[in-house]
Amino acid sequence: MPDSFDSFVENLQQRIFDETREAFGEAGFQRWRNPLYRGPLDAPDSYARVKGTCGDTMQIFLKLENDRVCEAAYLTDGCGSSTICGSFAAEMAIGKNPDELMEITGEAILERIGRFPEEDRHCAFLAAETLQEALSRYMVKTVKNV
Ligand code: FES
């Protein structure tokens, strides 16, 4: 019966949406639906790939102009939570100089999202650690080129 199957699927999707909105708040839910800043970026000025203790990997790509991030992107093979965190980490990096990038911690990412499941908070710390690794590689490259 196609009608009841369609309504079953519709109800299931609605339930998943409701649960996701409840878990991540509106900002996280919208980012889960539309993960902005998904990479990769061609010819980044810096790049890092970090594997978290959960086994998932986060990648961050940065392009800088005049010592400020003009483009940022992330890639992850992790769960929806790491997608949300990678996307917010990339968004928060755009427009920042190295000093300001250092302020993007896991806590800062969680604060920006607003609500986040306790058991998935490590995803934000993985995104921040990867961003900081990309920053540190950029700094090393910059110092070497001086
Ligand atoms: Fe592994 Fe989120 S990064 S569960």
PDB file of C-alpha atoms and ligand atoms in Angstrom:
ATOM      1  CA  MET A   1       0.000   0.000   0.000  1.00  0.00           C
ATOM      2  CA  PRO A   2       1.953   2.986  -1.266  1.00  0.00           C
ATOM      3  CA  ASP A   3      -0.053   5.507   0.765  1.00  0.00           C
ATOM      4  CA  SER A   4       0.679   3.959   4.110  1.00  0.00           C
ATOM      5  CA  PHE A   5       4.293   3.333   3.108  1.00  0.00           C
ATOM      6  CA  ASP A   6       4.701   6.997   2.132  1.00  0.00           C
ATOM      7  CA  SER A   7       3.202   8.163   5.381  1.00  0.00           C
ATOM      8  CA  PHE A   8       5.391   5.697   7.320  1.00  0.00           C
ATOM      9  CA  VAL A   9       8.498   7.192   5.652  1.00  0.00           C
ATOM     10  CA  GLU A  10       7.232  10.734   6.206  1.00  0.00           C
ATOM     11  CA  ASN A  11       6.580  10.048   9.899  1.00  0.00           C
ATOM     12  CA  LEU A  12       9.957   8.397  10.311  1.00  0.00           C
ATOM     13  CA  GLN A  13      11.721  11.358   8.684  1.00  0.00           C
ATOM     14  CA  GLN A  14       9.790  13.782  10.862  1.00  0.00           C
ATOM     15  CA  ARG A  15      10.768  11.809  13.968  1.00  0.00           C
ATOM     16  CA  ILE A  16      14.453  11.856  12.963  1.00  0.00           C
ATOM     17  CA  PHE A  17      14.235  15.616  12.318  1.00  0.00           C
ATOM     18  CA  ASP A  18      12.536  16.229  15.676  1.00  0.00           C
ATOM     19  CA  GLU A  19      15.103  14.149  17.550  1.00  0.00           C
ATOM     20  CA  THR A  20      18.011  15.835  15.774  1.00  0.00           C
ATOM     21  CA  ARG A  21      16.599  19.314  16.450  1.00  0.00           C
ATOM     22  CA  GLU A  22      16.115  18.346  20.094  1.00  0.00           C
ATOM     23  CA  ALA A  23      19.705  17.038  20.381  1.00  0.00           C
ATOM     24  CA  PHE A  24      21.542  19.848  18.545  1.00  0.00           C
ATOM     25  CA  GLY A  25      19.226  22.849  18.788  1.00  0.00           C
ATOM     26  CA  GLU A  26      18.089  24.831  15.754  1.00  0.00           C
ATOM     27  CA  ALA A  27      21.577  25.990  14.641  1.00  0.00           C
ATOM     28  CA  GLY A  28      23.032  22.479  14.798  1.00  0.00           C
ATOM     29  CA  PHE A  29      19.964  20.986  13.137  1.00  0.00           C
ATOM     30  CA  GLN A  30      20.145  23.422  10.219  1.00  0.00           C
ATOM     31  CA  ARG A  31      23.860  22.705   9.795  1.00  0.00           C
ATOM     32  CA  TRP A  32      23.213  18.955   9.883  1.00  0.00           C
ATOM     33  CA  ARG A  33      20.656  19.422   7.081  1.00  0.00           C
ATOM     34  CA  ASN A  34      22.970  21.714   5.120  1.00  0.00           C
ATOM     35  CA  PRO A  35      26.623  21.155   6.070  1.00  0.00           C
ATOM     36  CA  LEU A  36      28.267  24.295   4.745  1.00  0.00           C
ATOM     37  CA  TYR A  37      32.018  24.482   4.040  1.00  0.00           C
ATOM     38  CA  ARG A  38      32.394  20.829   3.145  1.00  0.00           C
ATOM     39  CA  GLY A  39      35.783  20.388   1.456  1.00  0.00           C
ATOM     40  CA  PRO A  40      38.162  19.743   0.026  1.00  0.00           C
ATOM     41  CA  LEU A  41      39.772  23.021  -1.043  1.00  0.00           C
ATOM     42  CA  ASP A  42      42.186  23.058  -3.961  1.00  0.00           C
ATOM     43  CA  ALA A  43      45.713  24.259  -3.200  1.00  0.00           C
ATOM     44  CA  PRO A  44      45.168  25.201   0.435  1.00  0.00           C
ATOM     45  CA  ASP A  45      47.820  27.289   2.223  1.00  0.00           C
ATOM     46  CA  SER A  46      47.505  24.878   5.087  1.00  0.00           C
ATOM     47  CA  TYR A  47      45.912  21.540   5.753  1.00  0.00           C
ATOM     48  CA  ALA A  48      45.702  19.093   8.625  1.00  0.00           C
ATOM     49  CA  ARG A  49      44.245  15.659   9.151  1.00  0.00           C
ATOM     50  CA  VAL A  50      43.754  14.327  12.661  1.00  0.00           C
ATOM     51  CA  LYS A  51      42.334  11.007  13.767  1.00  0.00           C
ATOM     52  CA  GLY A  52      40.306  11.169  16.958  1.00  0.00           C
ATOM     53  CA  THR A  53      40.312   8.598  19.734  1.00  0.00           C
ATOM     54  CA  CYS A  54      36.925   7.435  18.413  1.00  0.00           C
ATOM     55  CA  GLY A  55      38.658   6.416  15.165  1.00  0.00           C
ATOM     56  CA  ASP A  56      37.077   9.135  13.040  1.00  0.00           C
ATOM     57  CA  THR A  57      39.137  11.524  10.982  1.00  0.00           C
ATOM     58  CA  MET A  58      38.767  15.276  10.578  1.00  0.00           C
ATOM     59  CA  GLN A  59      40.480  17.298   7.843  1.00  0.00           C
ATOM     60  CA  ILE A  60      40.701  21.080   7.745  1.00  0.00           C
ATOM     61  CA  PHE A  61      41.770  23.162   4.735  1.00  0.00           C
ATOM     62  CA  LEU A  62      42.718  26.835   5.004  1.00  0.00           C
ATOM     63  CA  LYS A  63      43.476  29.516   2.458  1.00  0.00           C
ATOM     64  CA  LEU A  64      44.852  32.819   3.745  1.00  0.00           C
ATOM     65  CA  GLU A  65      45.276  36.241   2.238  1.00  0.00           C
ATOM     66  CA  ASN A  66      47.195  38.968   4.058  1.00  0.00           C
ATOM     67  CA  ASP A  67      47.457  36.642   7.069  1.00  0.00           C
ATOM     68  CA  ARG A  68      43.688  36.161   7.345  1.00  0.00           C
ATOM     69  CA  VAL A  69      41.653  33.096   6.456  1.00  0.00           C
ATOM     70  CA  CYS A  70      39.740  33.816   3.264  1.00  0.00           C
ATOM     71  CA  GLU A  71      38.492  30.264   2.712  1.00  0.00           C
ATOM     72  CA  ALA A  72      38.118  27.289   5.019  1.00  0.00           C
ATOM     73  CA  ALA A  73      36.680  23.842   4.580  1.00  0.00           C
ATOM     74  CA  TYR A  74      36.440  20.549   6.429  1.00  0.00           C
ATOM     75  CA  LEU A  75      36.014  16.881   5.595  1.00  0.00           C
ATOM     76  CA  THR A  76      35.190  14.101   7.999  1.00  0.00           C
ATOM     77  CA  ASP A  77      34.410  10.421   7.794  1.00  0.00           C
ATOM     78  CA  GLY A  78      32.738  10.682  11.192  1.00  0.00           C
ATOM     79  CA  CYS A  79      29.176  10.964  12.382  1.00  0.00           C
ATOM     80  CA  GLY A  80      26.648  13.790  12.011  1.00  0.00           C
ATOM     81  CA  SER A  81      28.083  15.428  15.126  1.00  0.00           C
ATOM     82  CA  SER A  82      31.560  15.669  13.625  1.00  0.00           C
ATOM     83  CA  THR A  83      30.062  17.059  10.409  1.00  0.00           C
ATOM     84  CA  ILE A  84      28.348  19.822  12.383  1.00  0.00           C
ATOM     85  CA  CYS A  85      31.534  20.585  14.334  1.00  0.00           C
ATOM     86  CA  GLY A  86      33.780  20.596  11.248  1.00  0.00           C
ATOM     87  CA  SER A  87      31.376  22.897   9.468  1.00  0.00           C
ATOM     88  CA  PHE A  88      31.241  25.358  12.384  1.00  0.00           C
ATOM     89  CA  ALA A  89      35.022  25.199  12.859  1.00  0.00           C
ATOM     90  CA  ALA A  90      35.520  26.161   9.193  1.00  0.00           C
ATOM     91  CA  GLU A  91      32.939  28.925   9.437  1.00  0.00           C
ATOM     92  CA  MET A  92      34.502  30.322  12.602  1.00  0.00           C
ATOM     93  CA  ALA A  93      37.957  30.315  10.971  1.00  0.00           C
ATOM     94  CA  ILE A  94      36.945  32.526   8.042  1.00  0.00           C
ATOM     95  CA  GLY A  95      38.149  36.109   8.434  1.00  0.00           C
ATOM     96  CA  LYS A  96      40.446  35.298  11.370  1.00  0.00           C
ATOM     97  CA  ASN A  97      44.178  35.966  11.707  1.00  0.00           C
ATOM     98  CA  PRO A  98      46.470  33.442  13.444  1.00  0.00           C
ATOM     99  CA  ASP A  99      45.991  34.987  16.899  1.00  0.00           C
ATOM    100  CA  GLU A 100      42.229  34.867  16.550  1.00  0.00           C
ATOM    101  CA  LEU A 101      42.339  31.314  15.175  1.00  0.00           C
ATOM    102  CA  MET A 102      44.041  30.200  18.367  1.00  0.00           C
ATOM    103  CA  GLU A 103      40.880  31.152  20.241  1.00  0.00           C
ATOM    104  CA  ILE A 104      38.810  28.577  18.364  1.00  0.00           C
ATOM    105  CA  THR A 105      38.748  25.806  20.931  1.00  0.00           C
ATOM    106  CA  GLY A 106      36.400  22.865  21.293  1.00  0.00           C
ATOM    107  CA  GLU A 107      34.528  24.854  23.939  1.00  0.00           C
ATOM    108  CA  ALA A 108      34.208  27.820  21.579  1.00  0.00           C
ATOM    109  CA  ILE A 109      32.746  25.584  18.866  1.00  0.00           C
ATOM    110  CA  LEU A 110      30.282  24.047  21.318  1.00  0.00           C
ATOM    111  CA  GLU A 111      29.310  27.490  22.548  1.00  0.00           C
ATOM    112  CA  ARG A 112      28.682  28.638  18.977  1.00  0.00           C
ATOM    113  CA  ILE A 113      26.439  25.648  18.250  1.00  0.00           C
ATOM    114  CA  GLY A 114      24.580  26.221  21.487  1.00  0.00           C
ATOM    115  CA  ARG A 115      23.326  22.752  22.316  1.00  0.00           C
ATOM    116  CA  PHE A 116      25.187  19.498  21.835  1.00  0.00           C
ATOM    117  CA  PRO A 117      24.828  15.926  23.129  1.00  0.00           C
ATOM    118  CA  GLU A 118      27.197  15.307  26.028  1.00  0.00           C
ATOM    119  CA  GLU A 119      28.463  12.035  24.542  1.00  0.00           C
ATOM    120  CA  ASP A 120      29.468  13.725  21.258  1.00  0.00           C
ATOM    121  CA  ARG A 121      31.318  16.731  22.665  1.00  0.00           C
ATOM    122  CA  HIS A 122      34.642  15.140  21.699  1.00  0.00           C
ATOM    123  CA  CYS A 123      33.732  15.795  18.032  1.00  0.00           C
ATOM    124  CA  ALA A 124      34.082  19.545  18.682  1.00  0.00           C
ATOM    125  CA  PHE A 125      37.480  19.004  20.304  1.00  0.00           C
ATOM    126  CA  LEU A 126      38.606  16.940  17.309  1.00  0.00           C
ATOM    127  CA  ALA A 127      37.517  19.741  14.928  1.00  0.00           C
ATOM    128  CA  ALA A 128      39.347  22.338  17.057  1.00  0.00           C
ATOM    129  CA  GLU A 129      42.485  20.189  17.330  1.00  0.00           C
ATOM    130  CA  THR A 130      42.550  19.753  13.550  1.00  0.00           C
ATOM    131  CA  LEU A 131      42.098  23.478  12.998  1.00  0.00           C
ATOM    132  CA  GLN A 132      44.919  24.217  15.451  1.00  0.00           C
ATOM    133  CA  GLU A 133      47.155  21.709  13.664  1.00  0.00           C
ATOM    134  CA  ALA A 134      46.435  23.422  10.321  1.00  0.00           C
ATOM    135  CA  LEU A 135      47.266  26.764  11.951  1.00  0.00           C
ATOM    136  CA  SER A 136      50.498  25.481  13.391  1.00  0.00           C
ATOM    137  CA  ARG A 137      51.541  24.099   9.975  1.00  0.00           C
ATOM    138  CA  TYR A 138      50.764  27.477   8.430  1.00  0.00           C
ATOM    139  CA  MET A 139      52.888  29.210  11.062  1.00  0.00           C
ATOM    140  CA  VAL A 140      55.816  26.857  10.458  1.00  0.00           C
ATOM    141  CA  LYS A 141      55.558  27.462   6.700  1.00  0.00           C
ATOM    142  CA  THR A 142      55.380  31.228   7.213  1.00  0.00           C
ATOM    143  CA  VAL A 143      58.407  31.300   9.530  1.00  0.00           C
ATOM    144  CA  LYS A 144      60.406  29.179   7.079  1.00  0.00           C
ATOM    145  CA  ASN A 145      59.587  31.597   4.252  1.00  0.00           C
ATOM    146  CA  VAL A 146      60.656  34.739   6.134  1.00  0.00           C
TER     147      VAL A 146
HETATM  148 FE1  FES B   1      34.127  10.422  16.197  1.00  0.00          FE
HETATM  149 FE2  FES B   1      32.381  12.341  16.385  1.00  0.00          FE
HETATM  150  S1  FES B   1      34.405  12.488  15.759  1.00  0.00           S
HETATM  151  S2  FES B   1      32.107  10.274  16.954  1.00  0.00           S
END
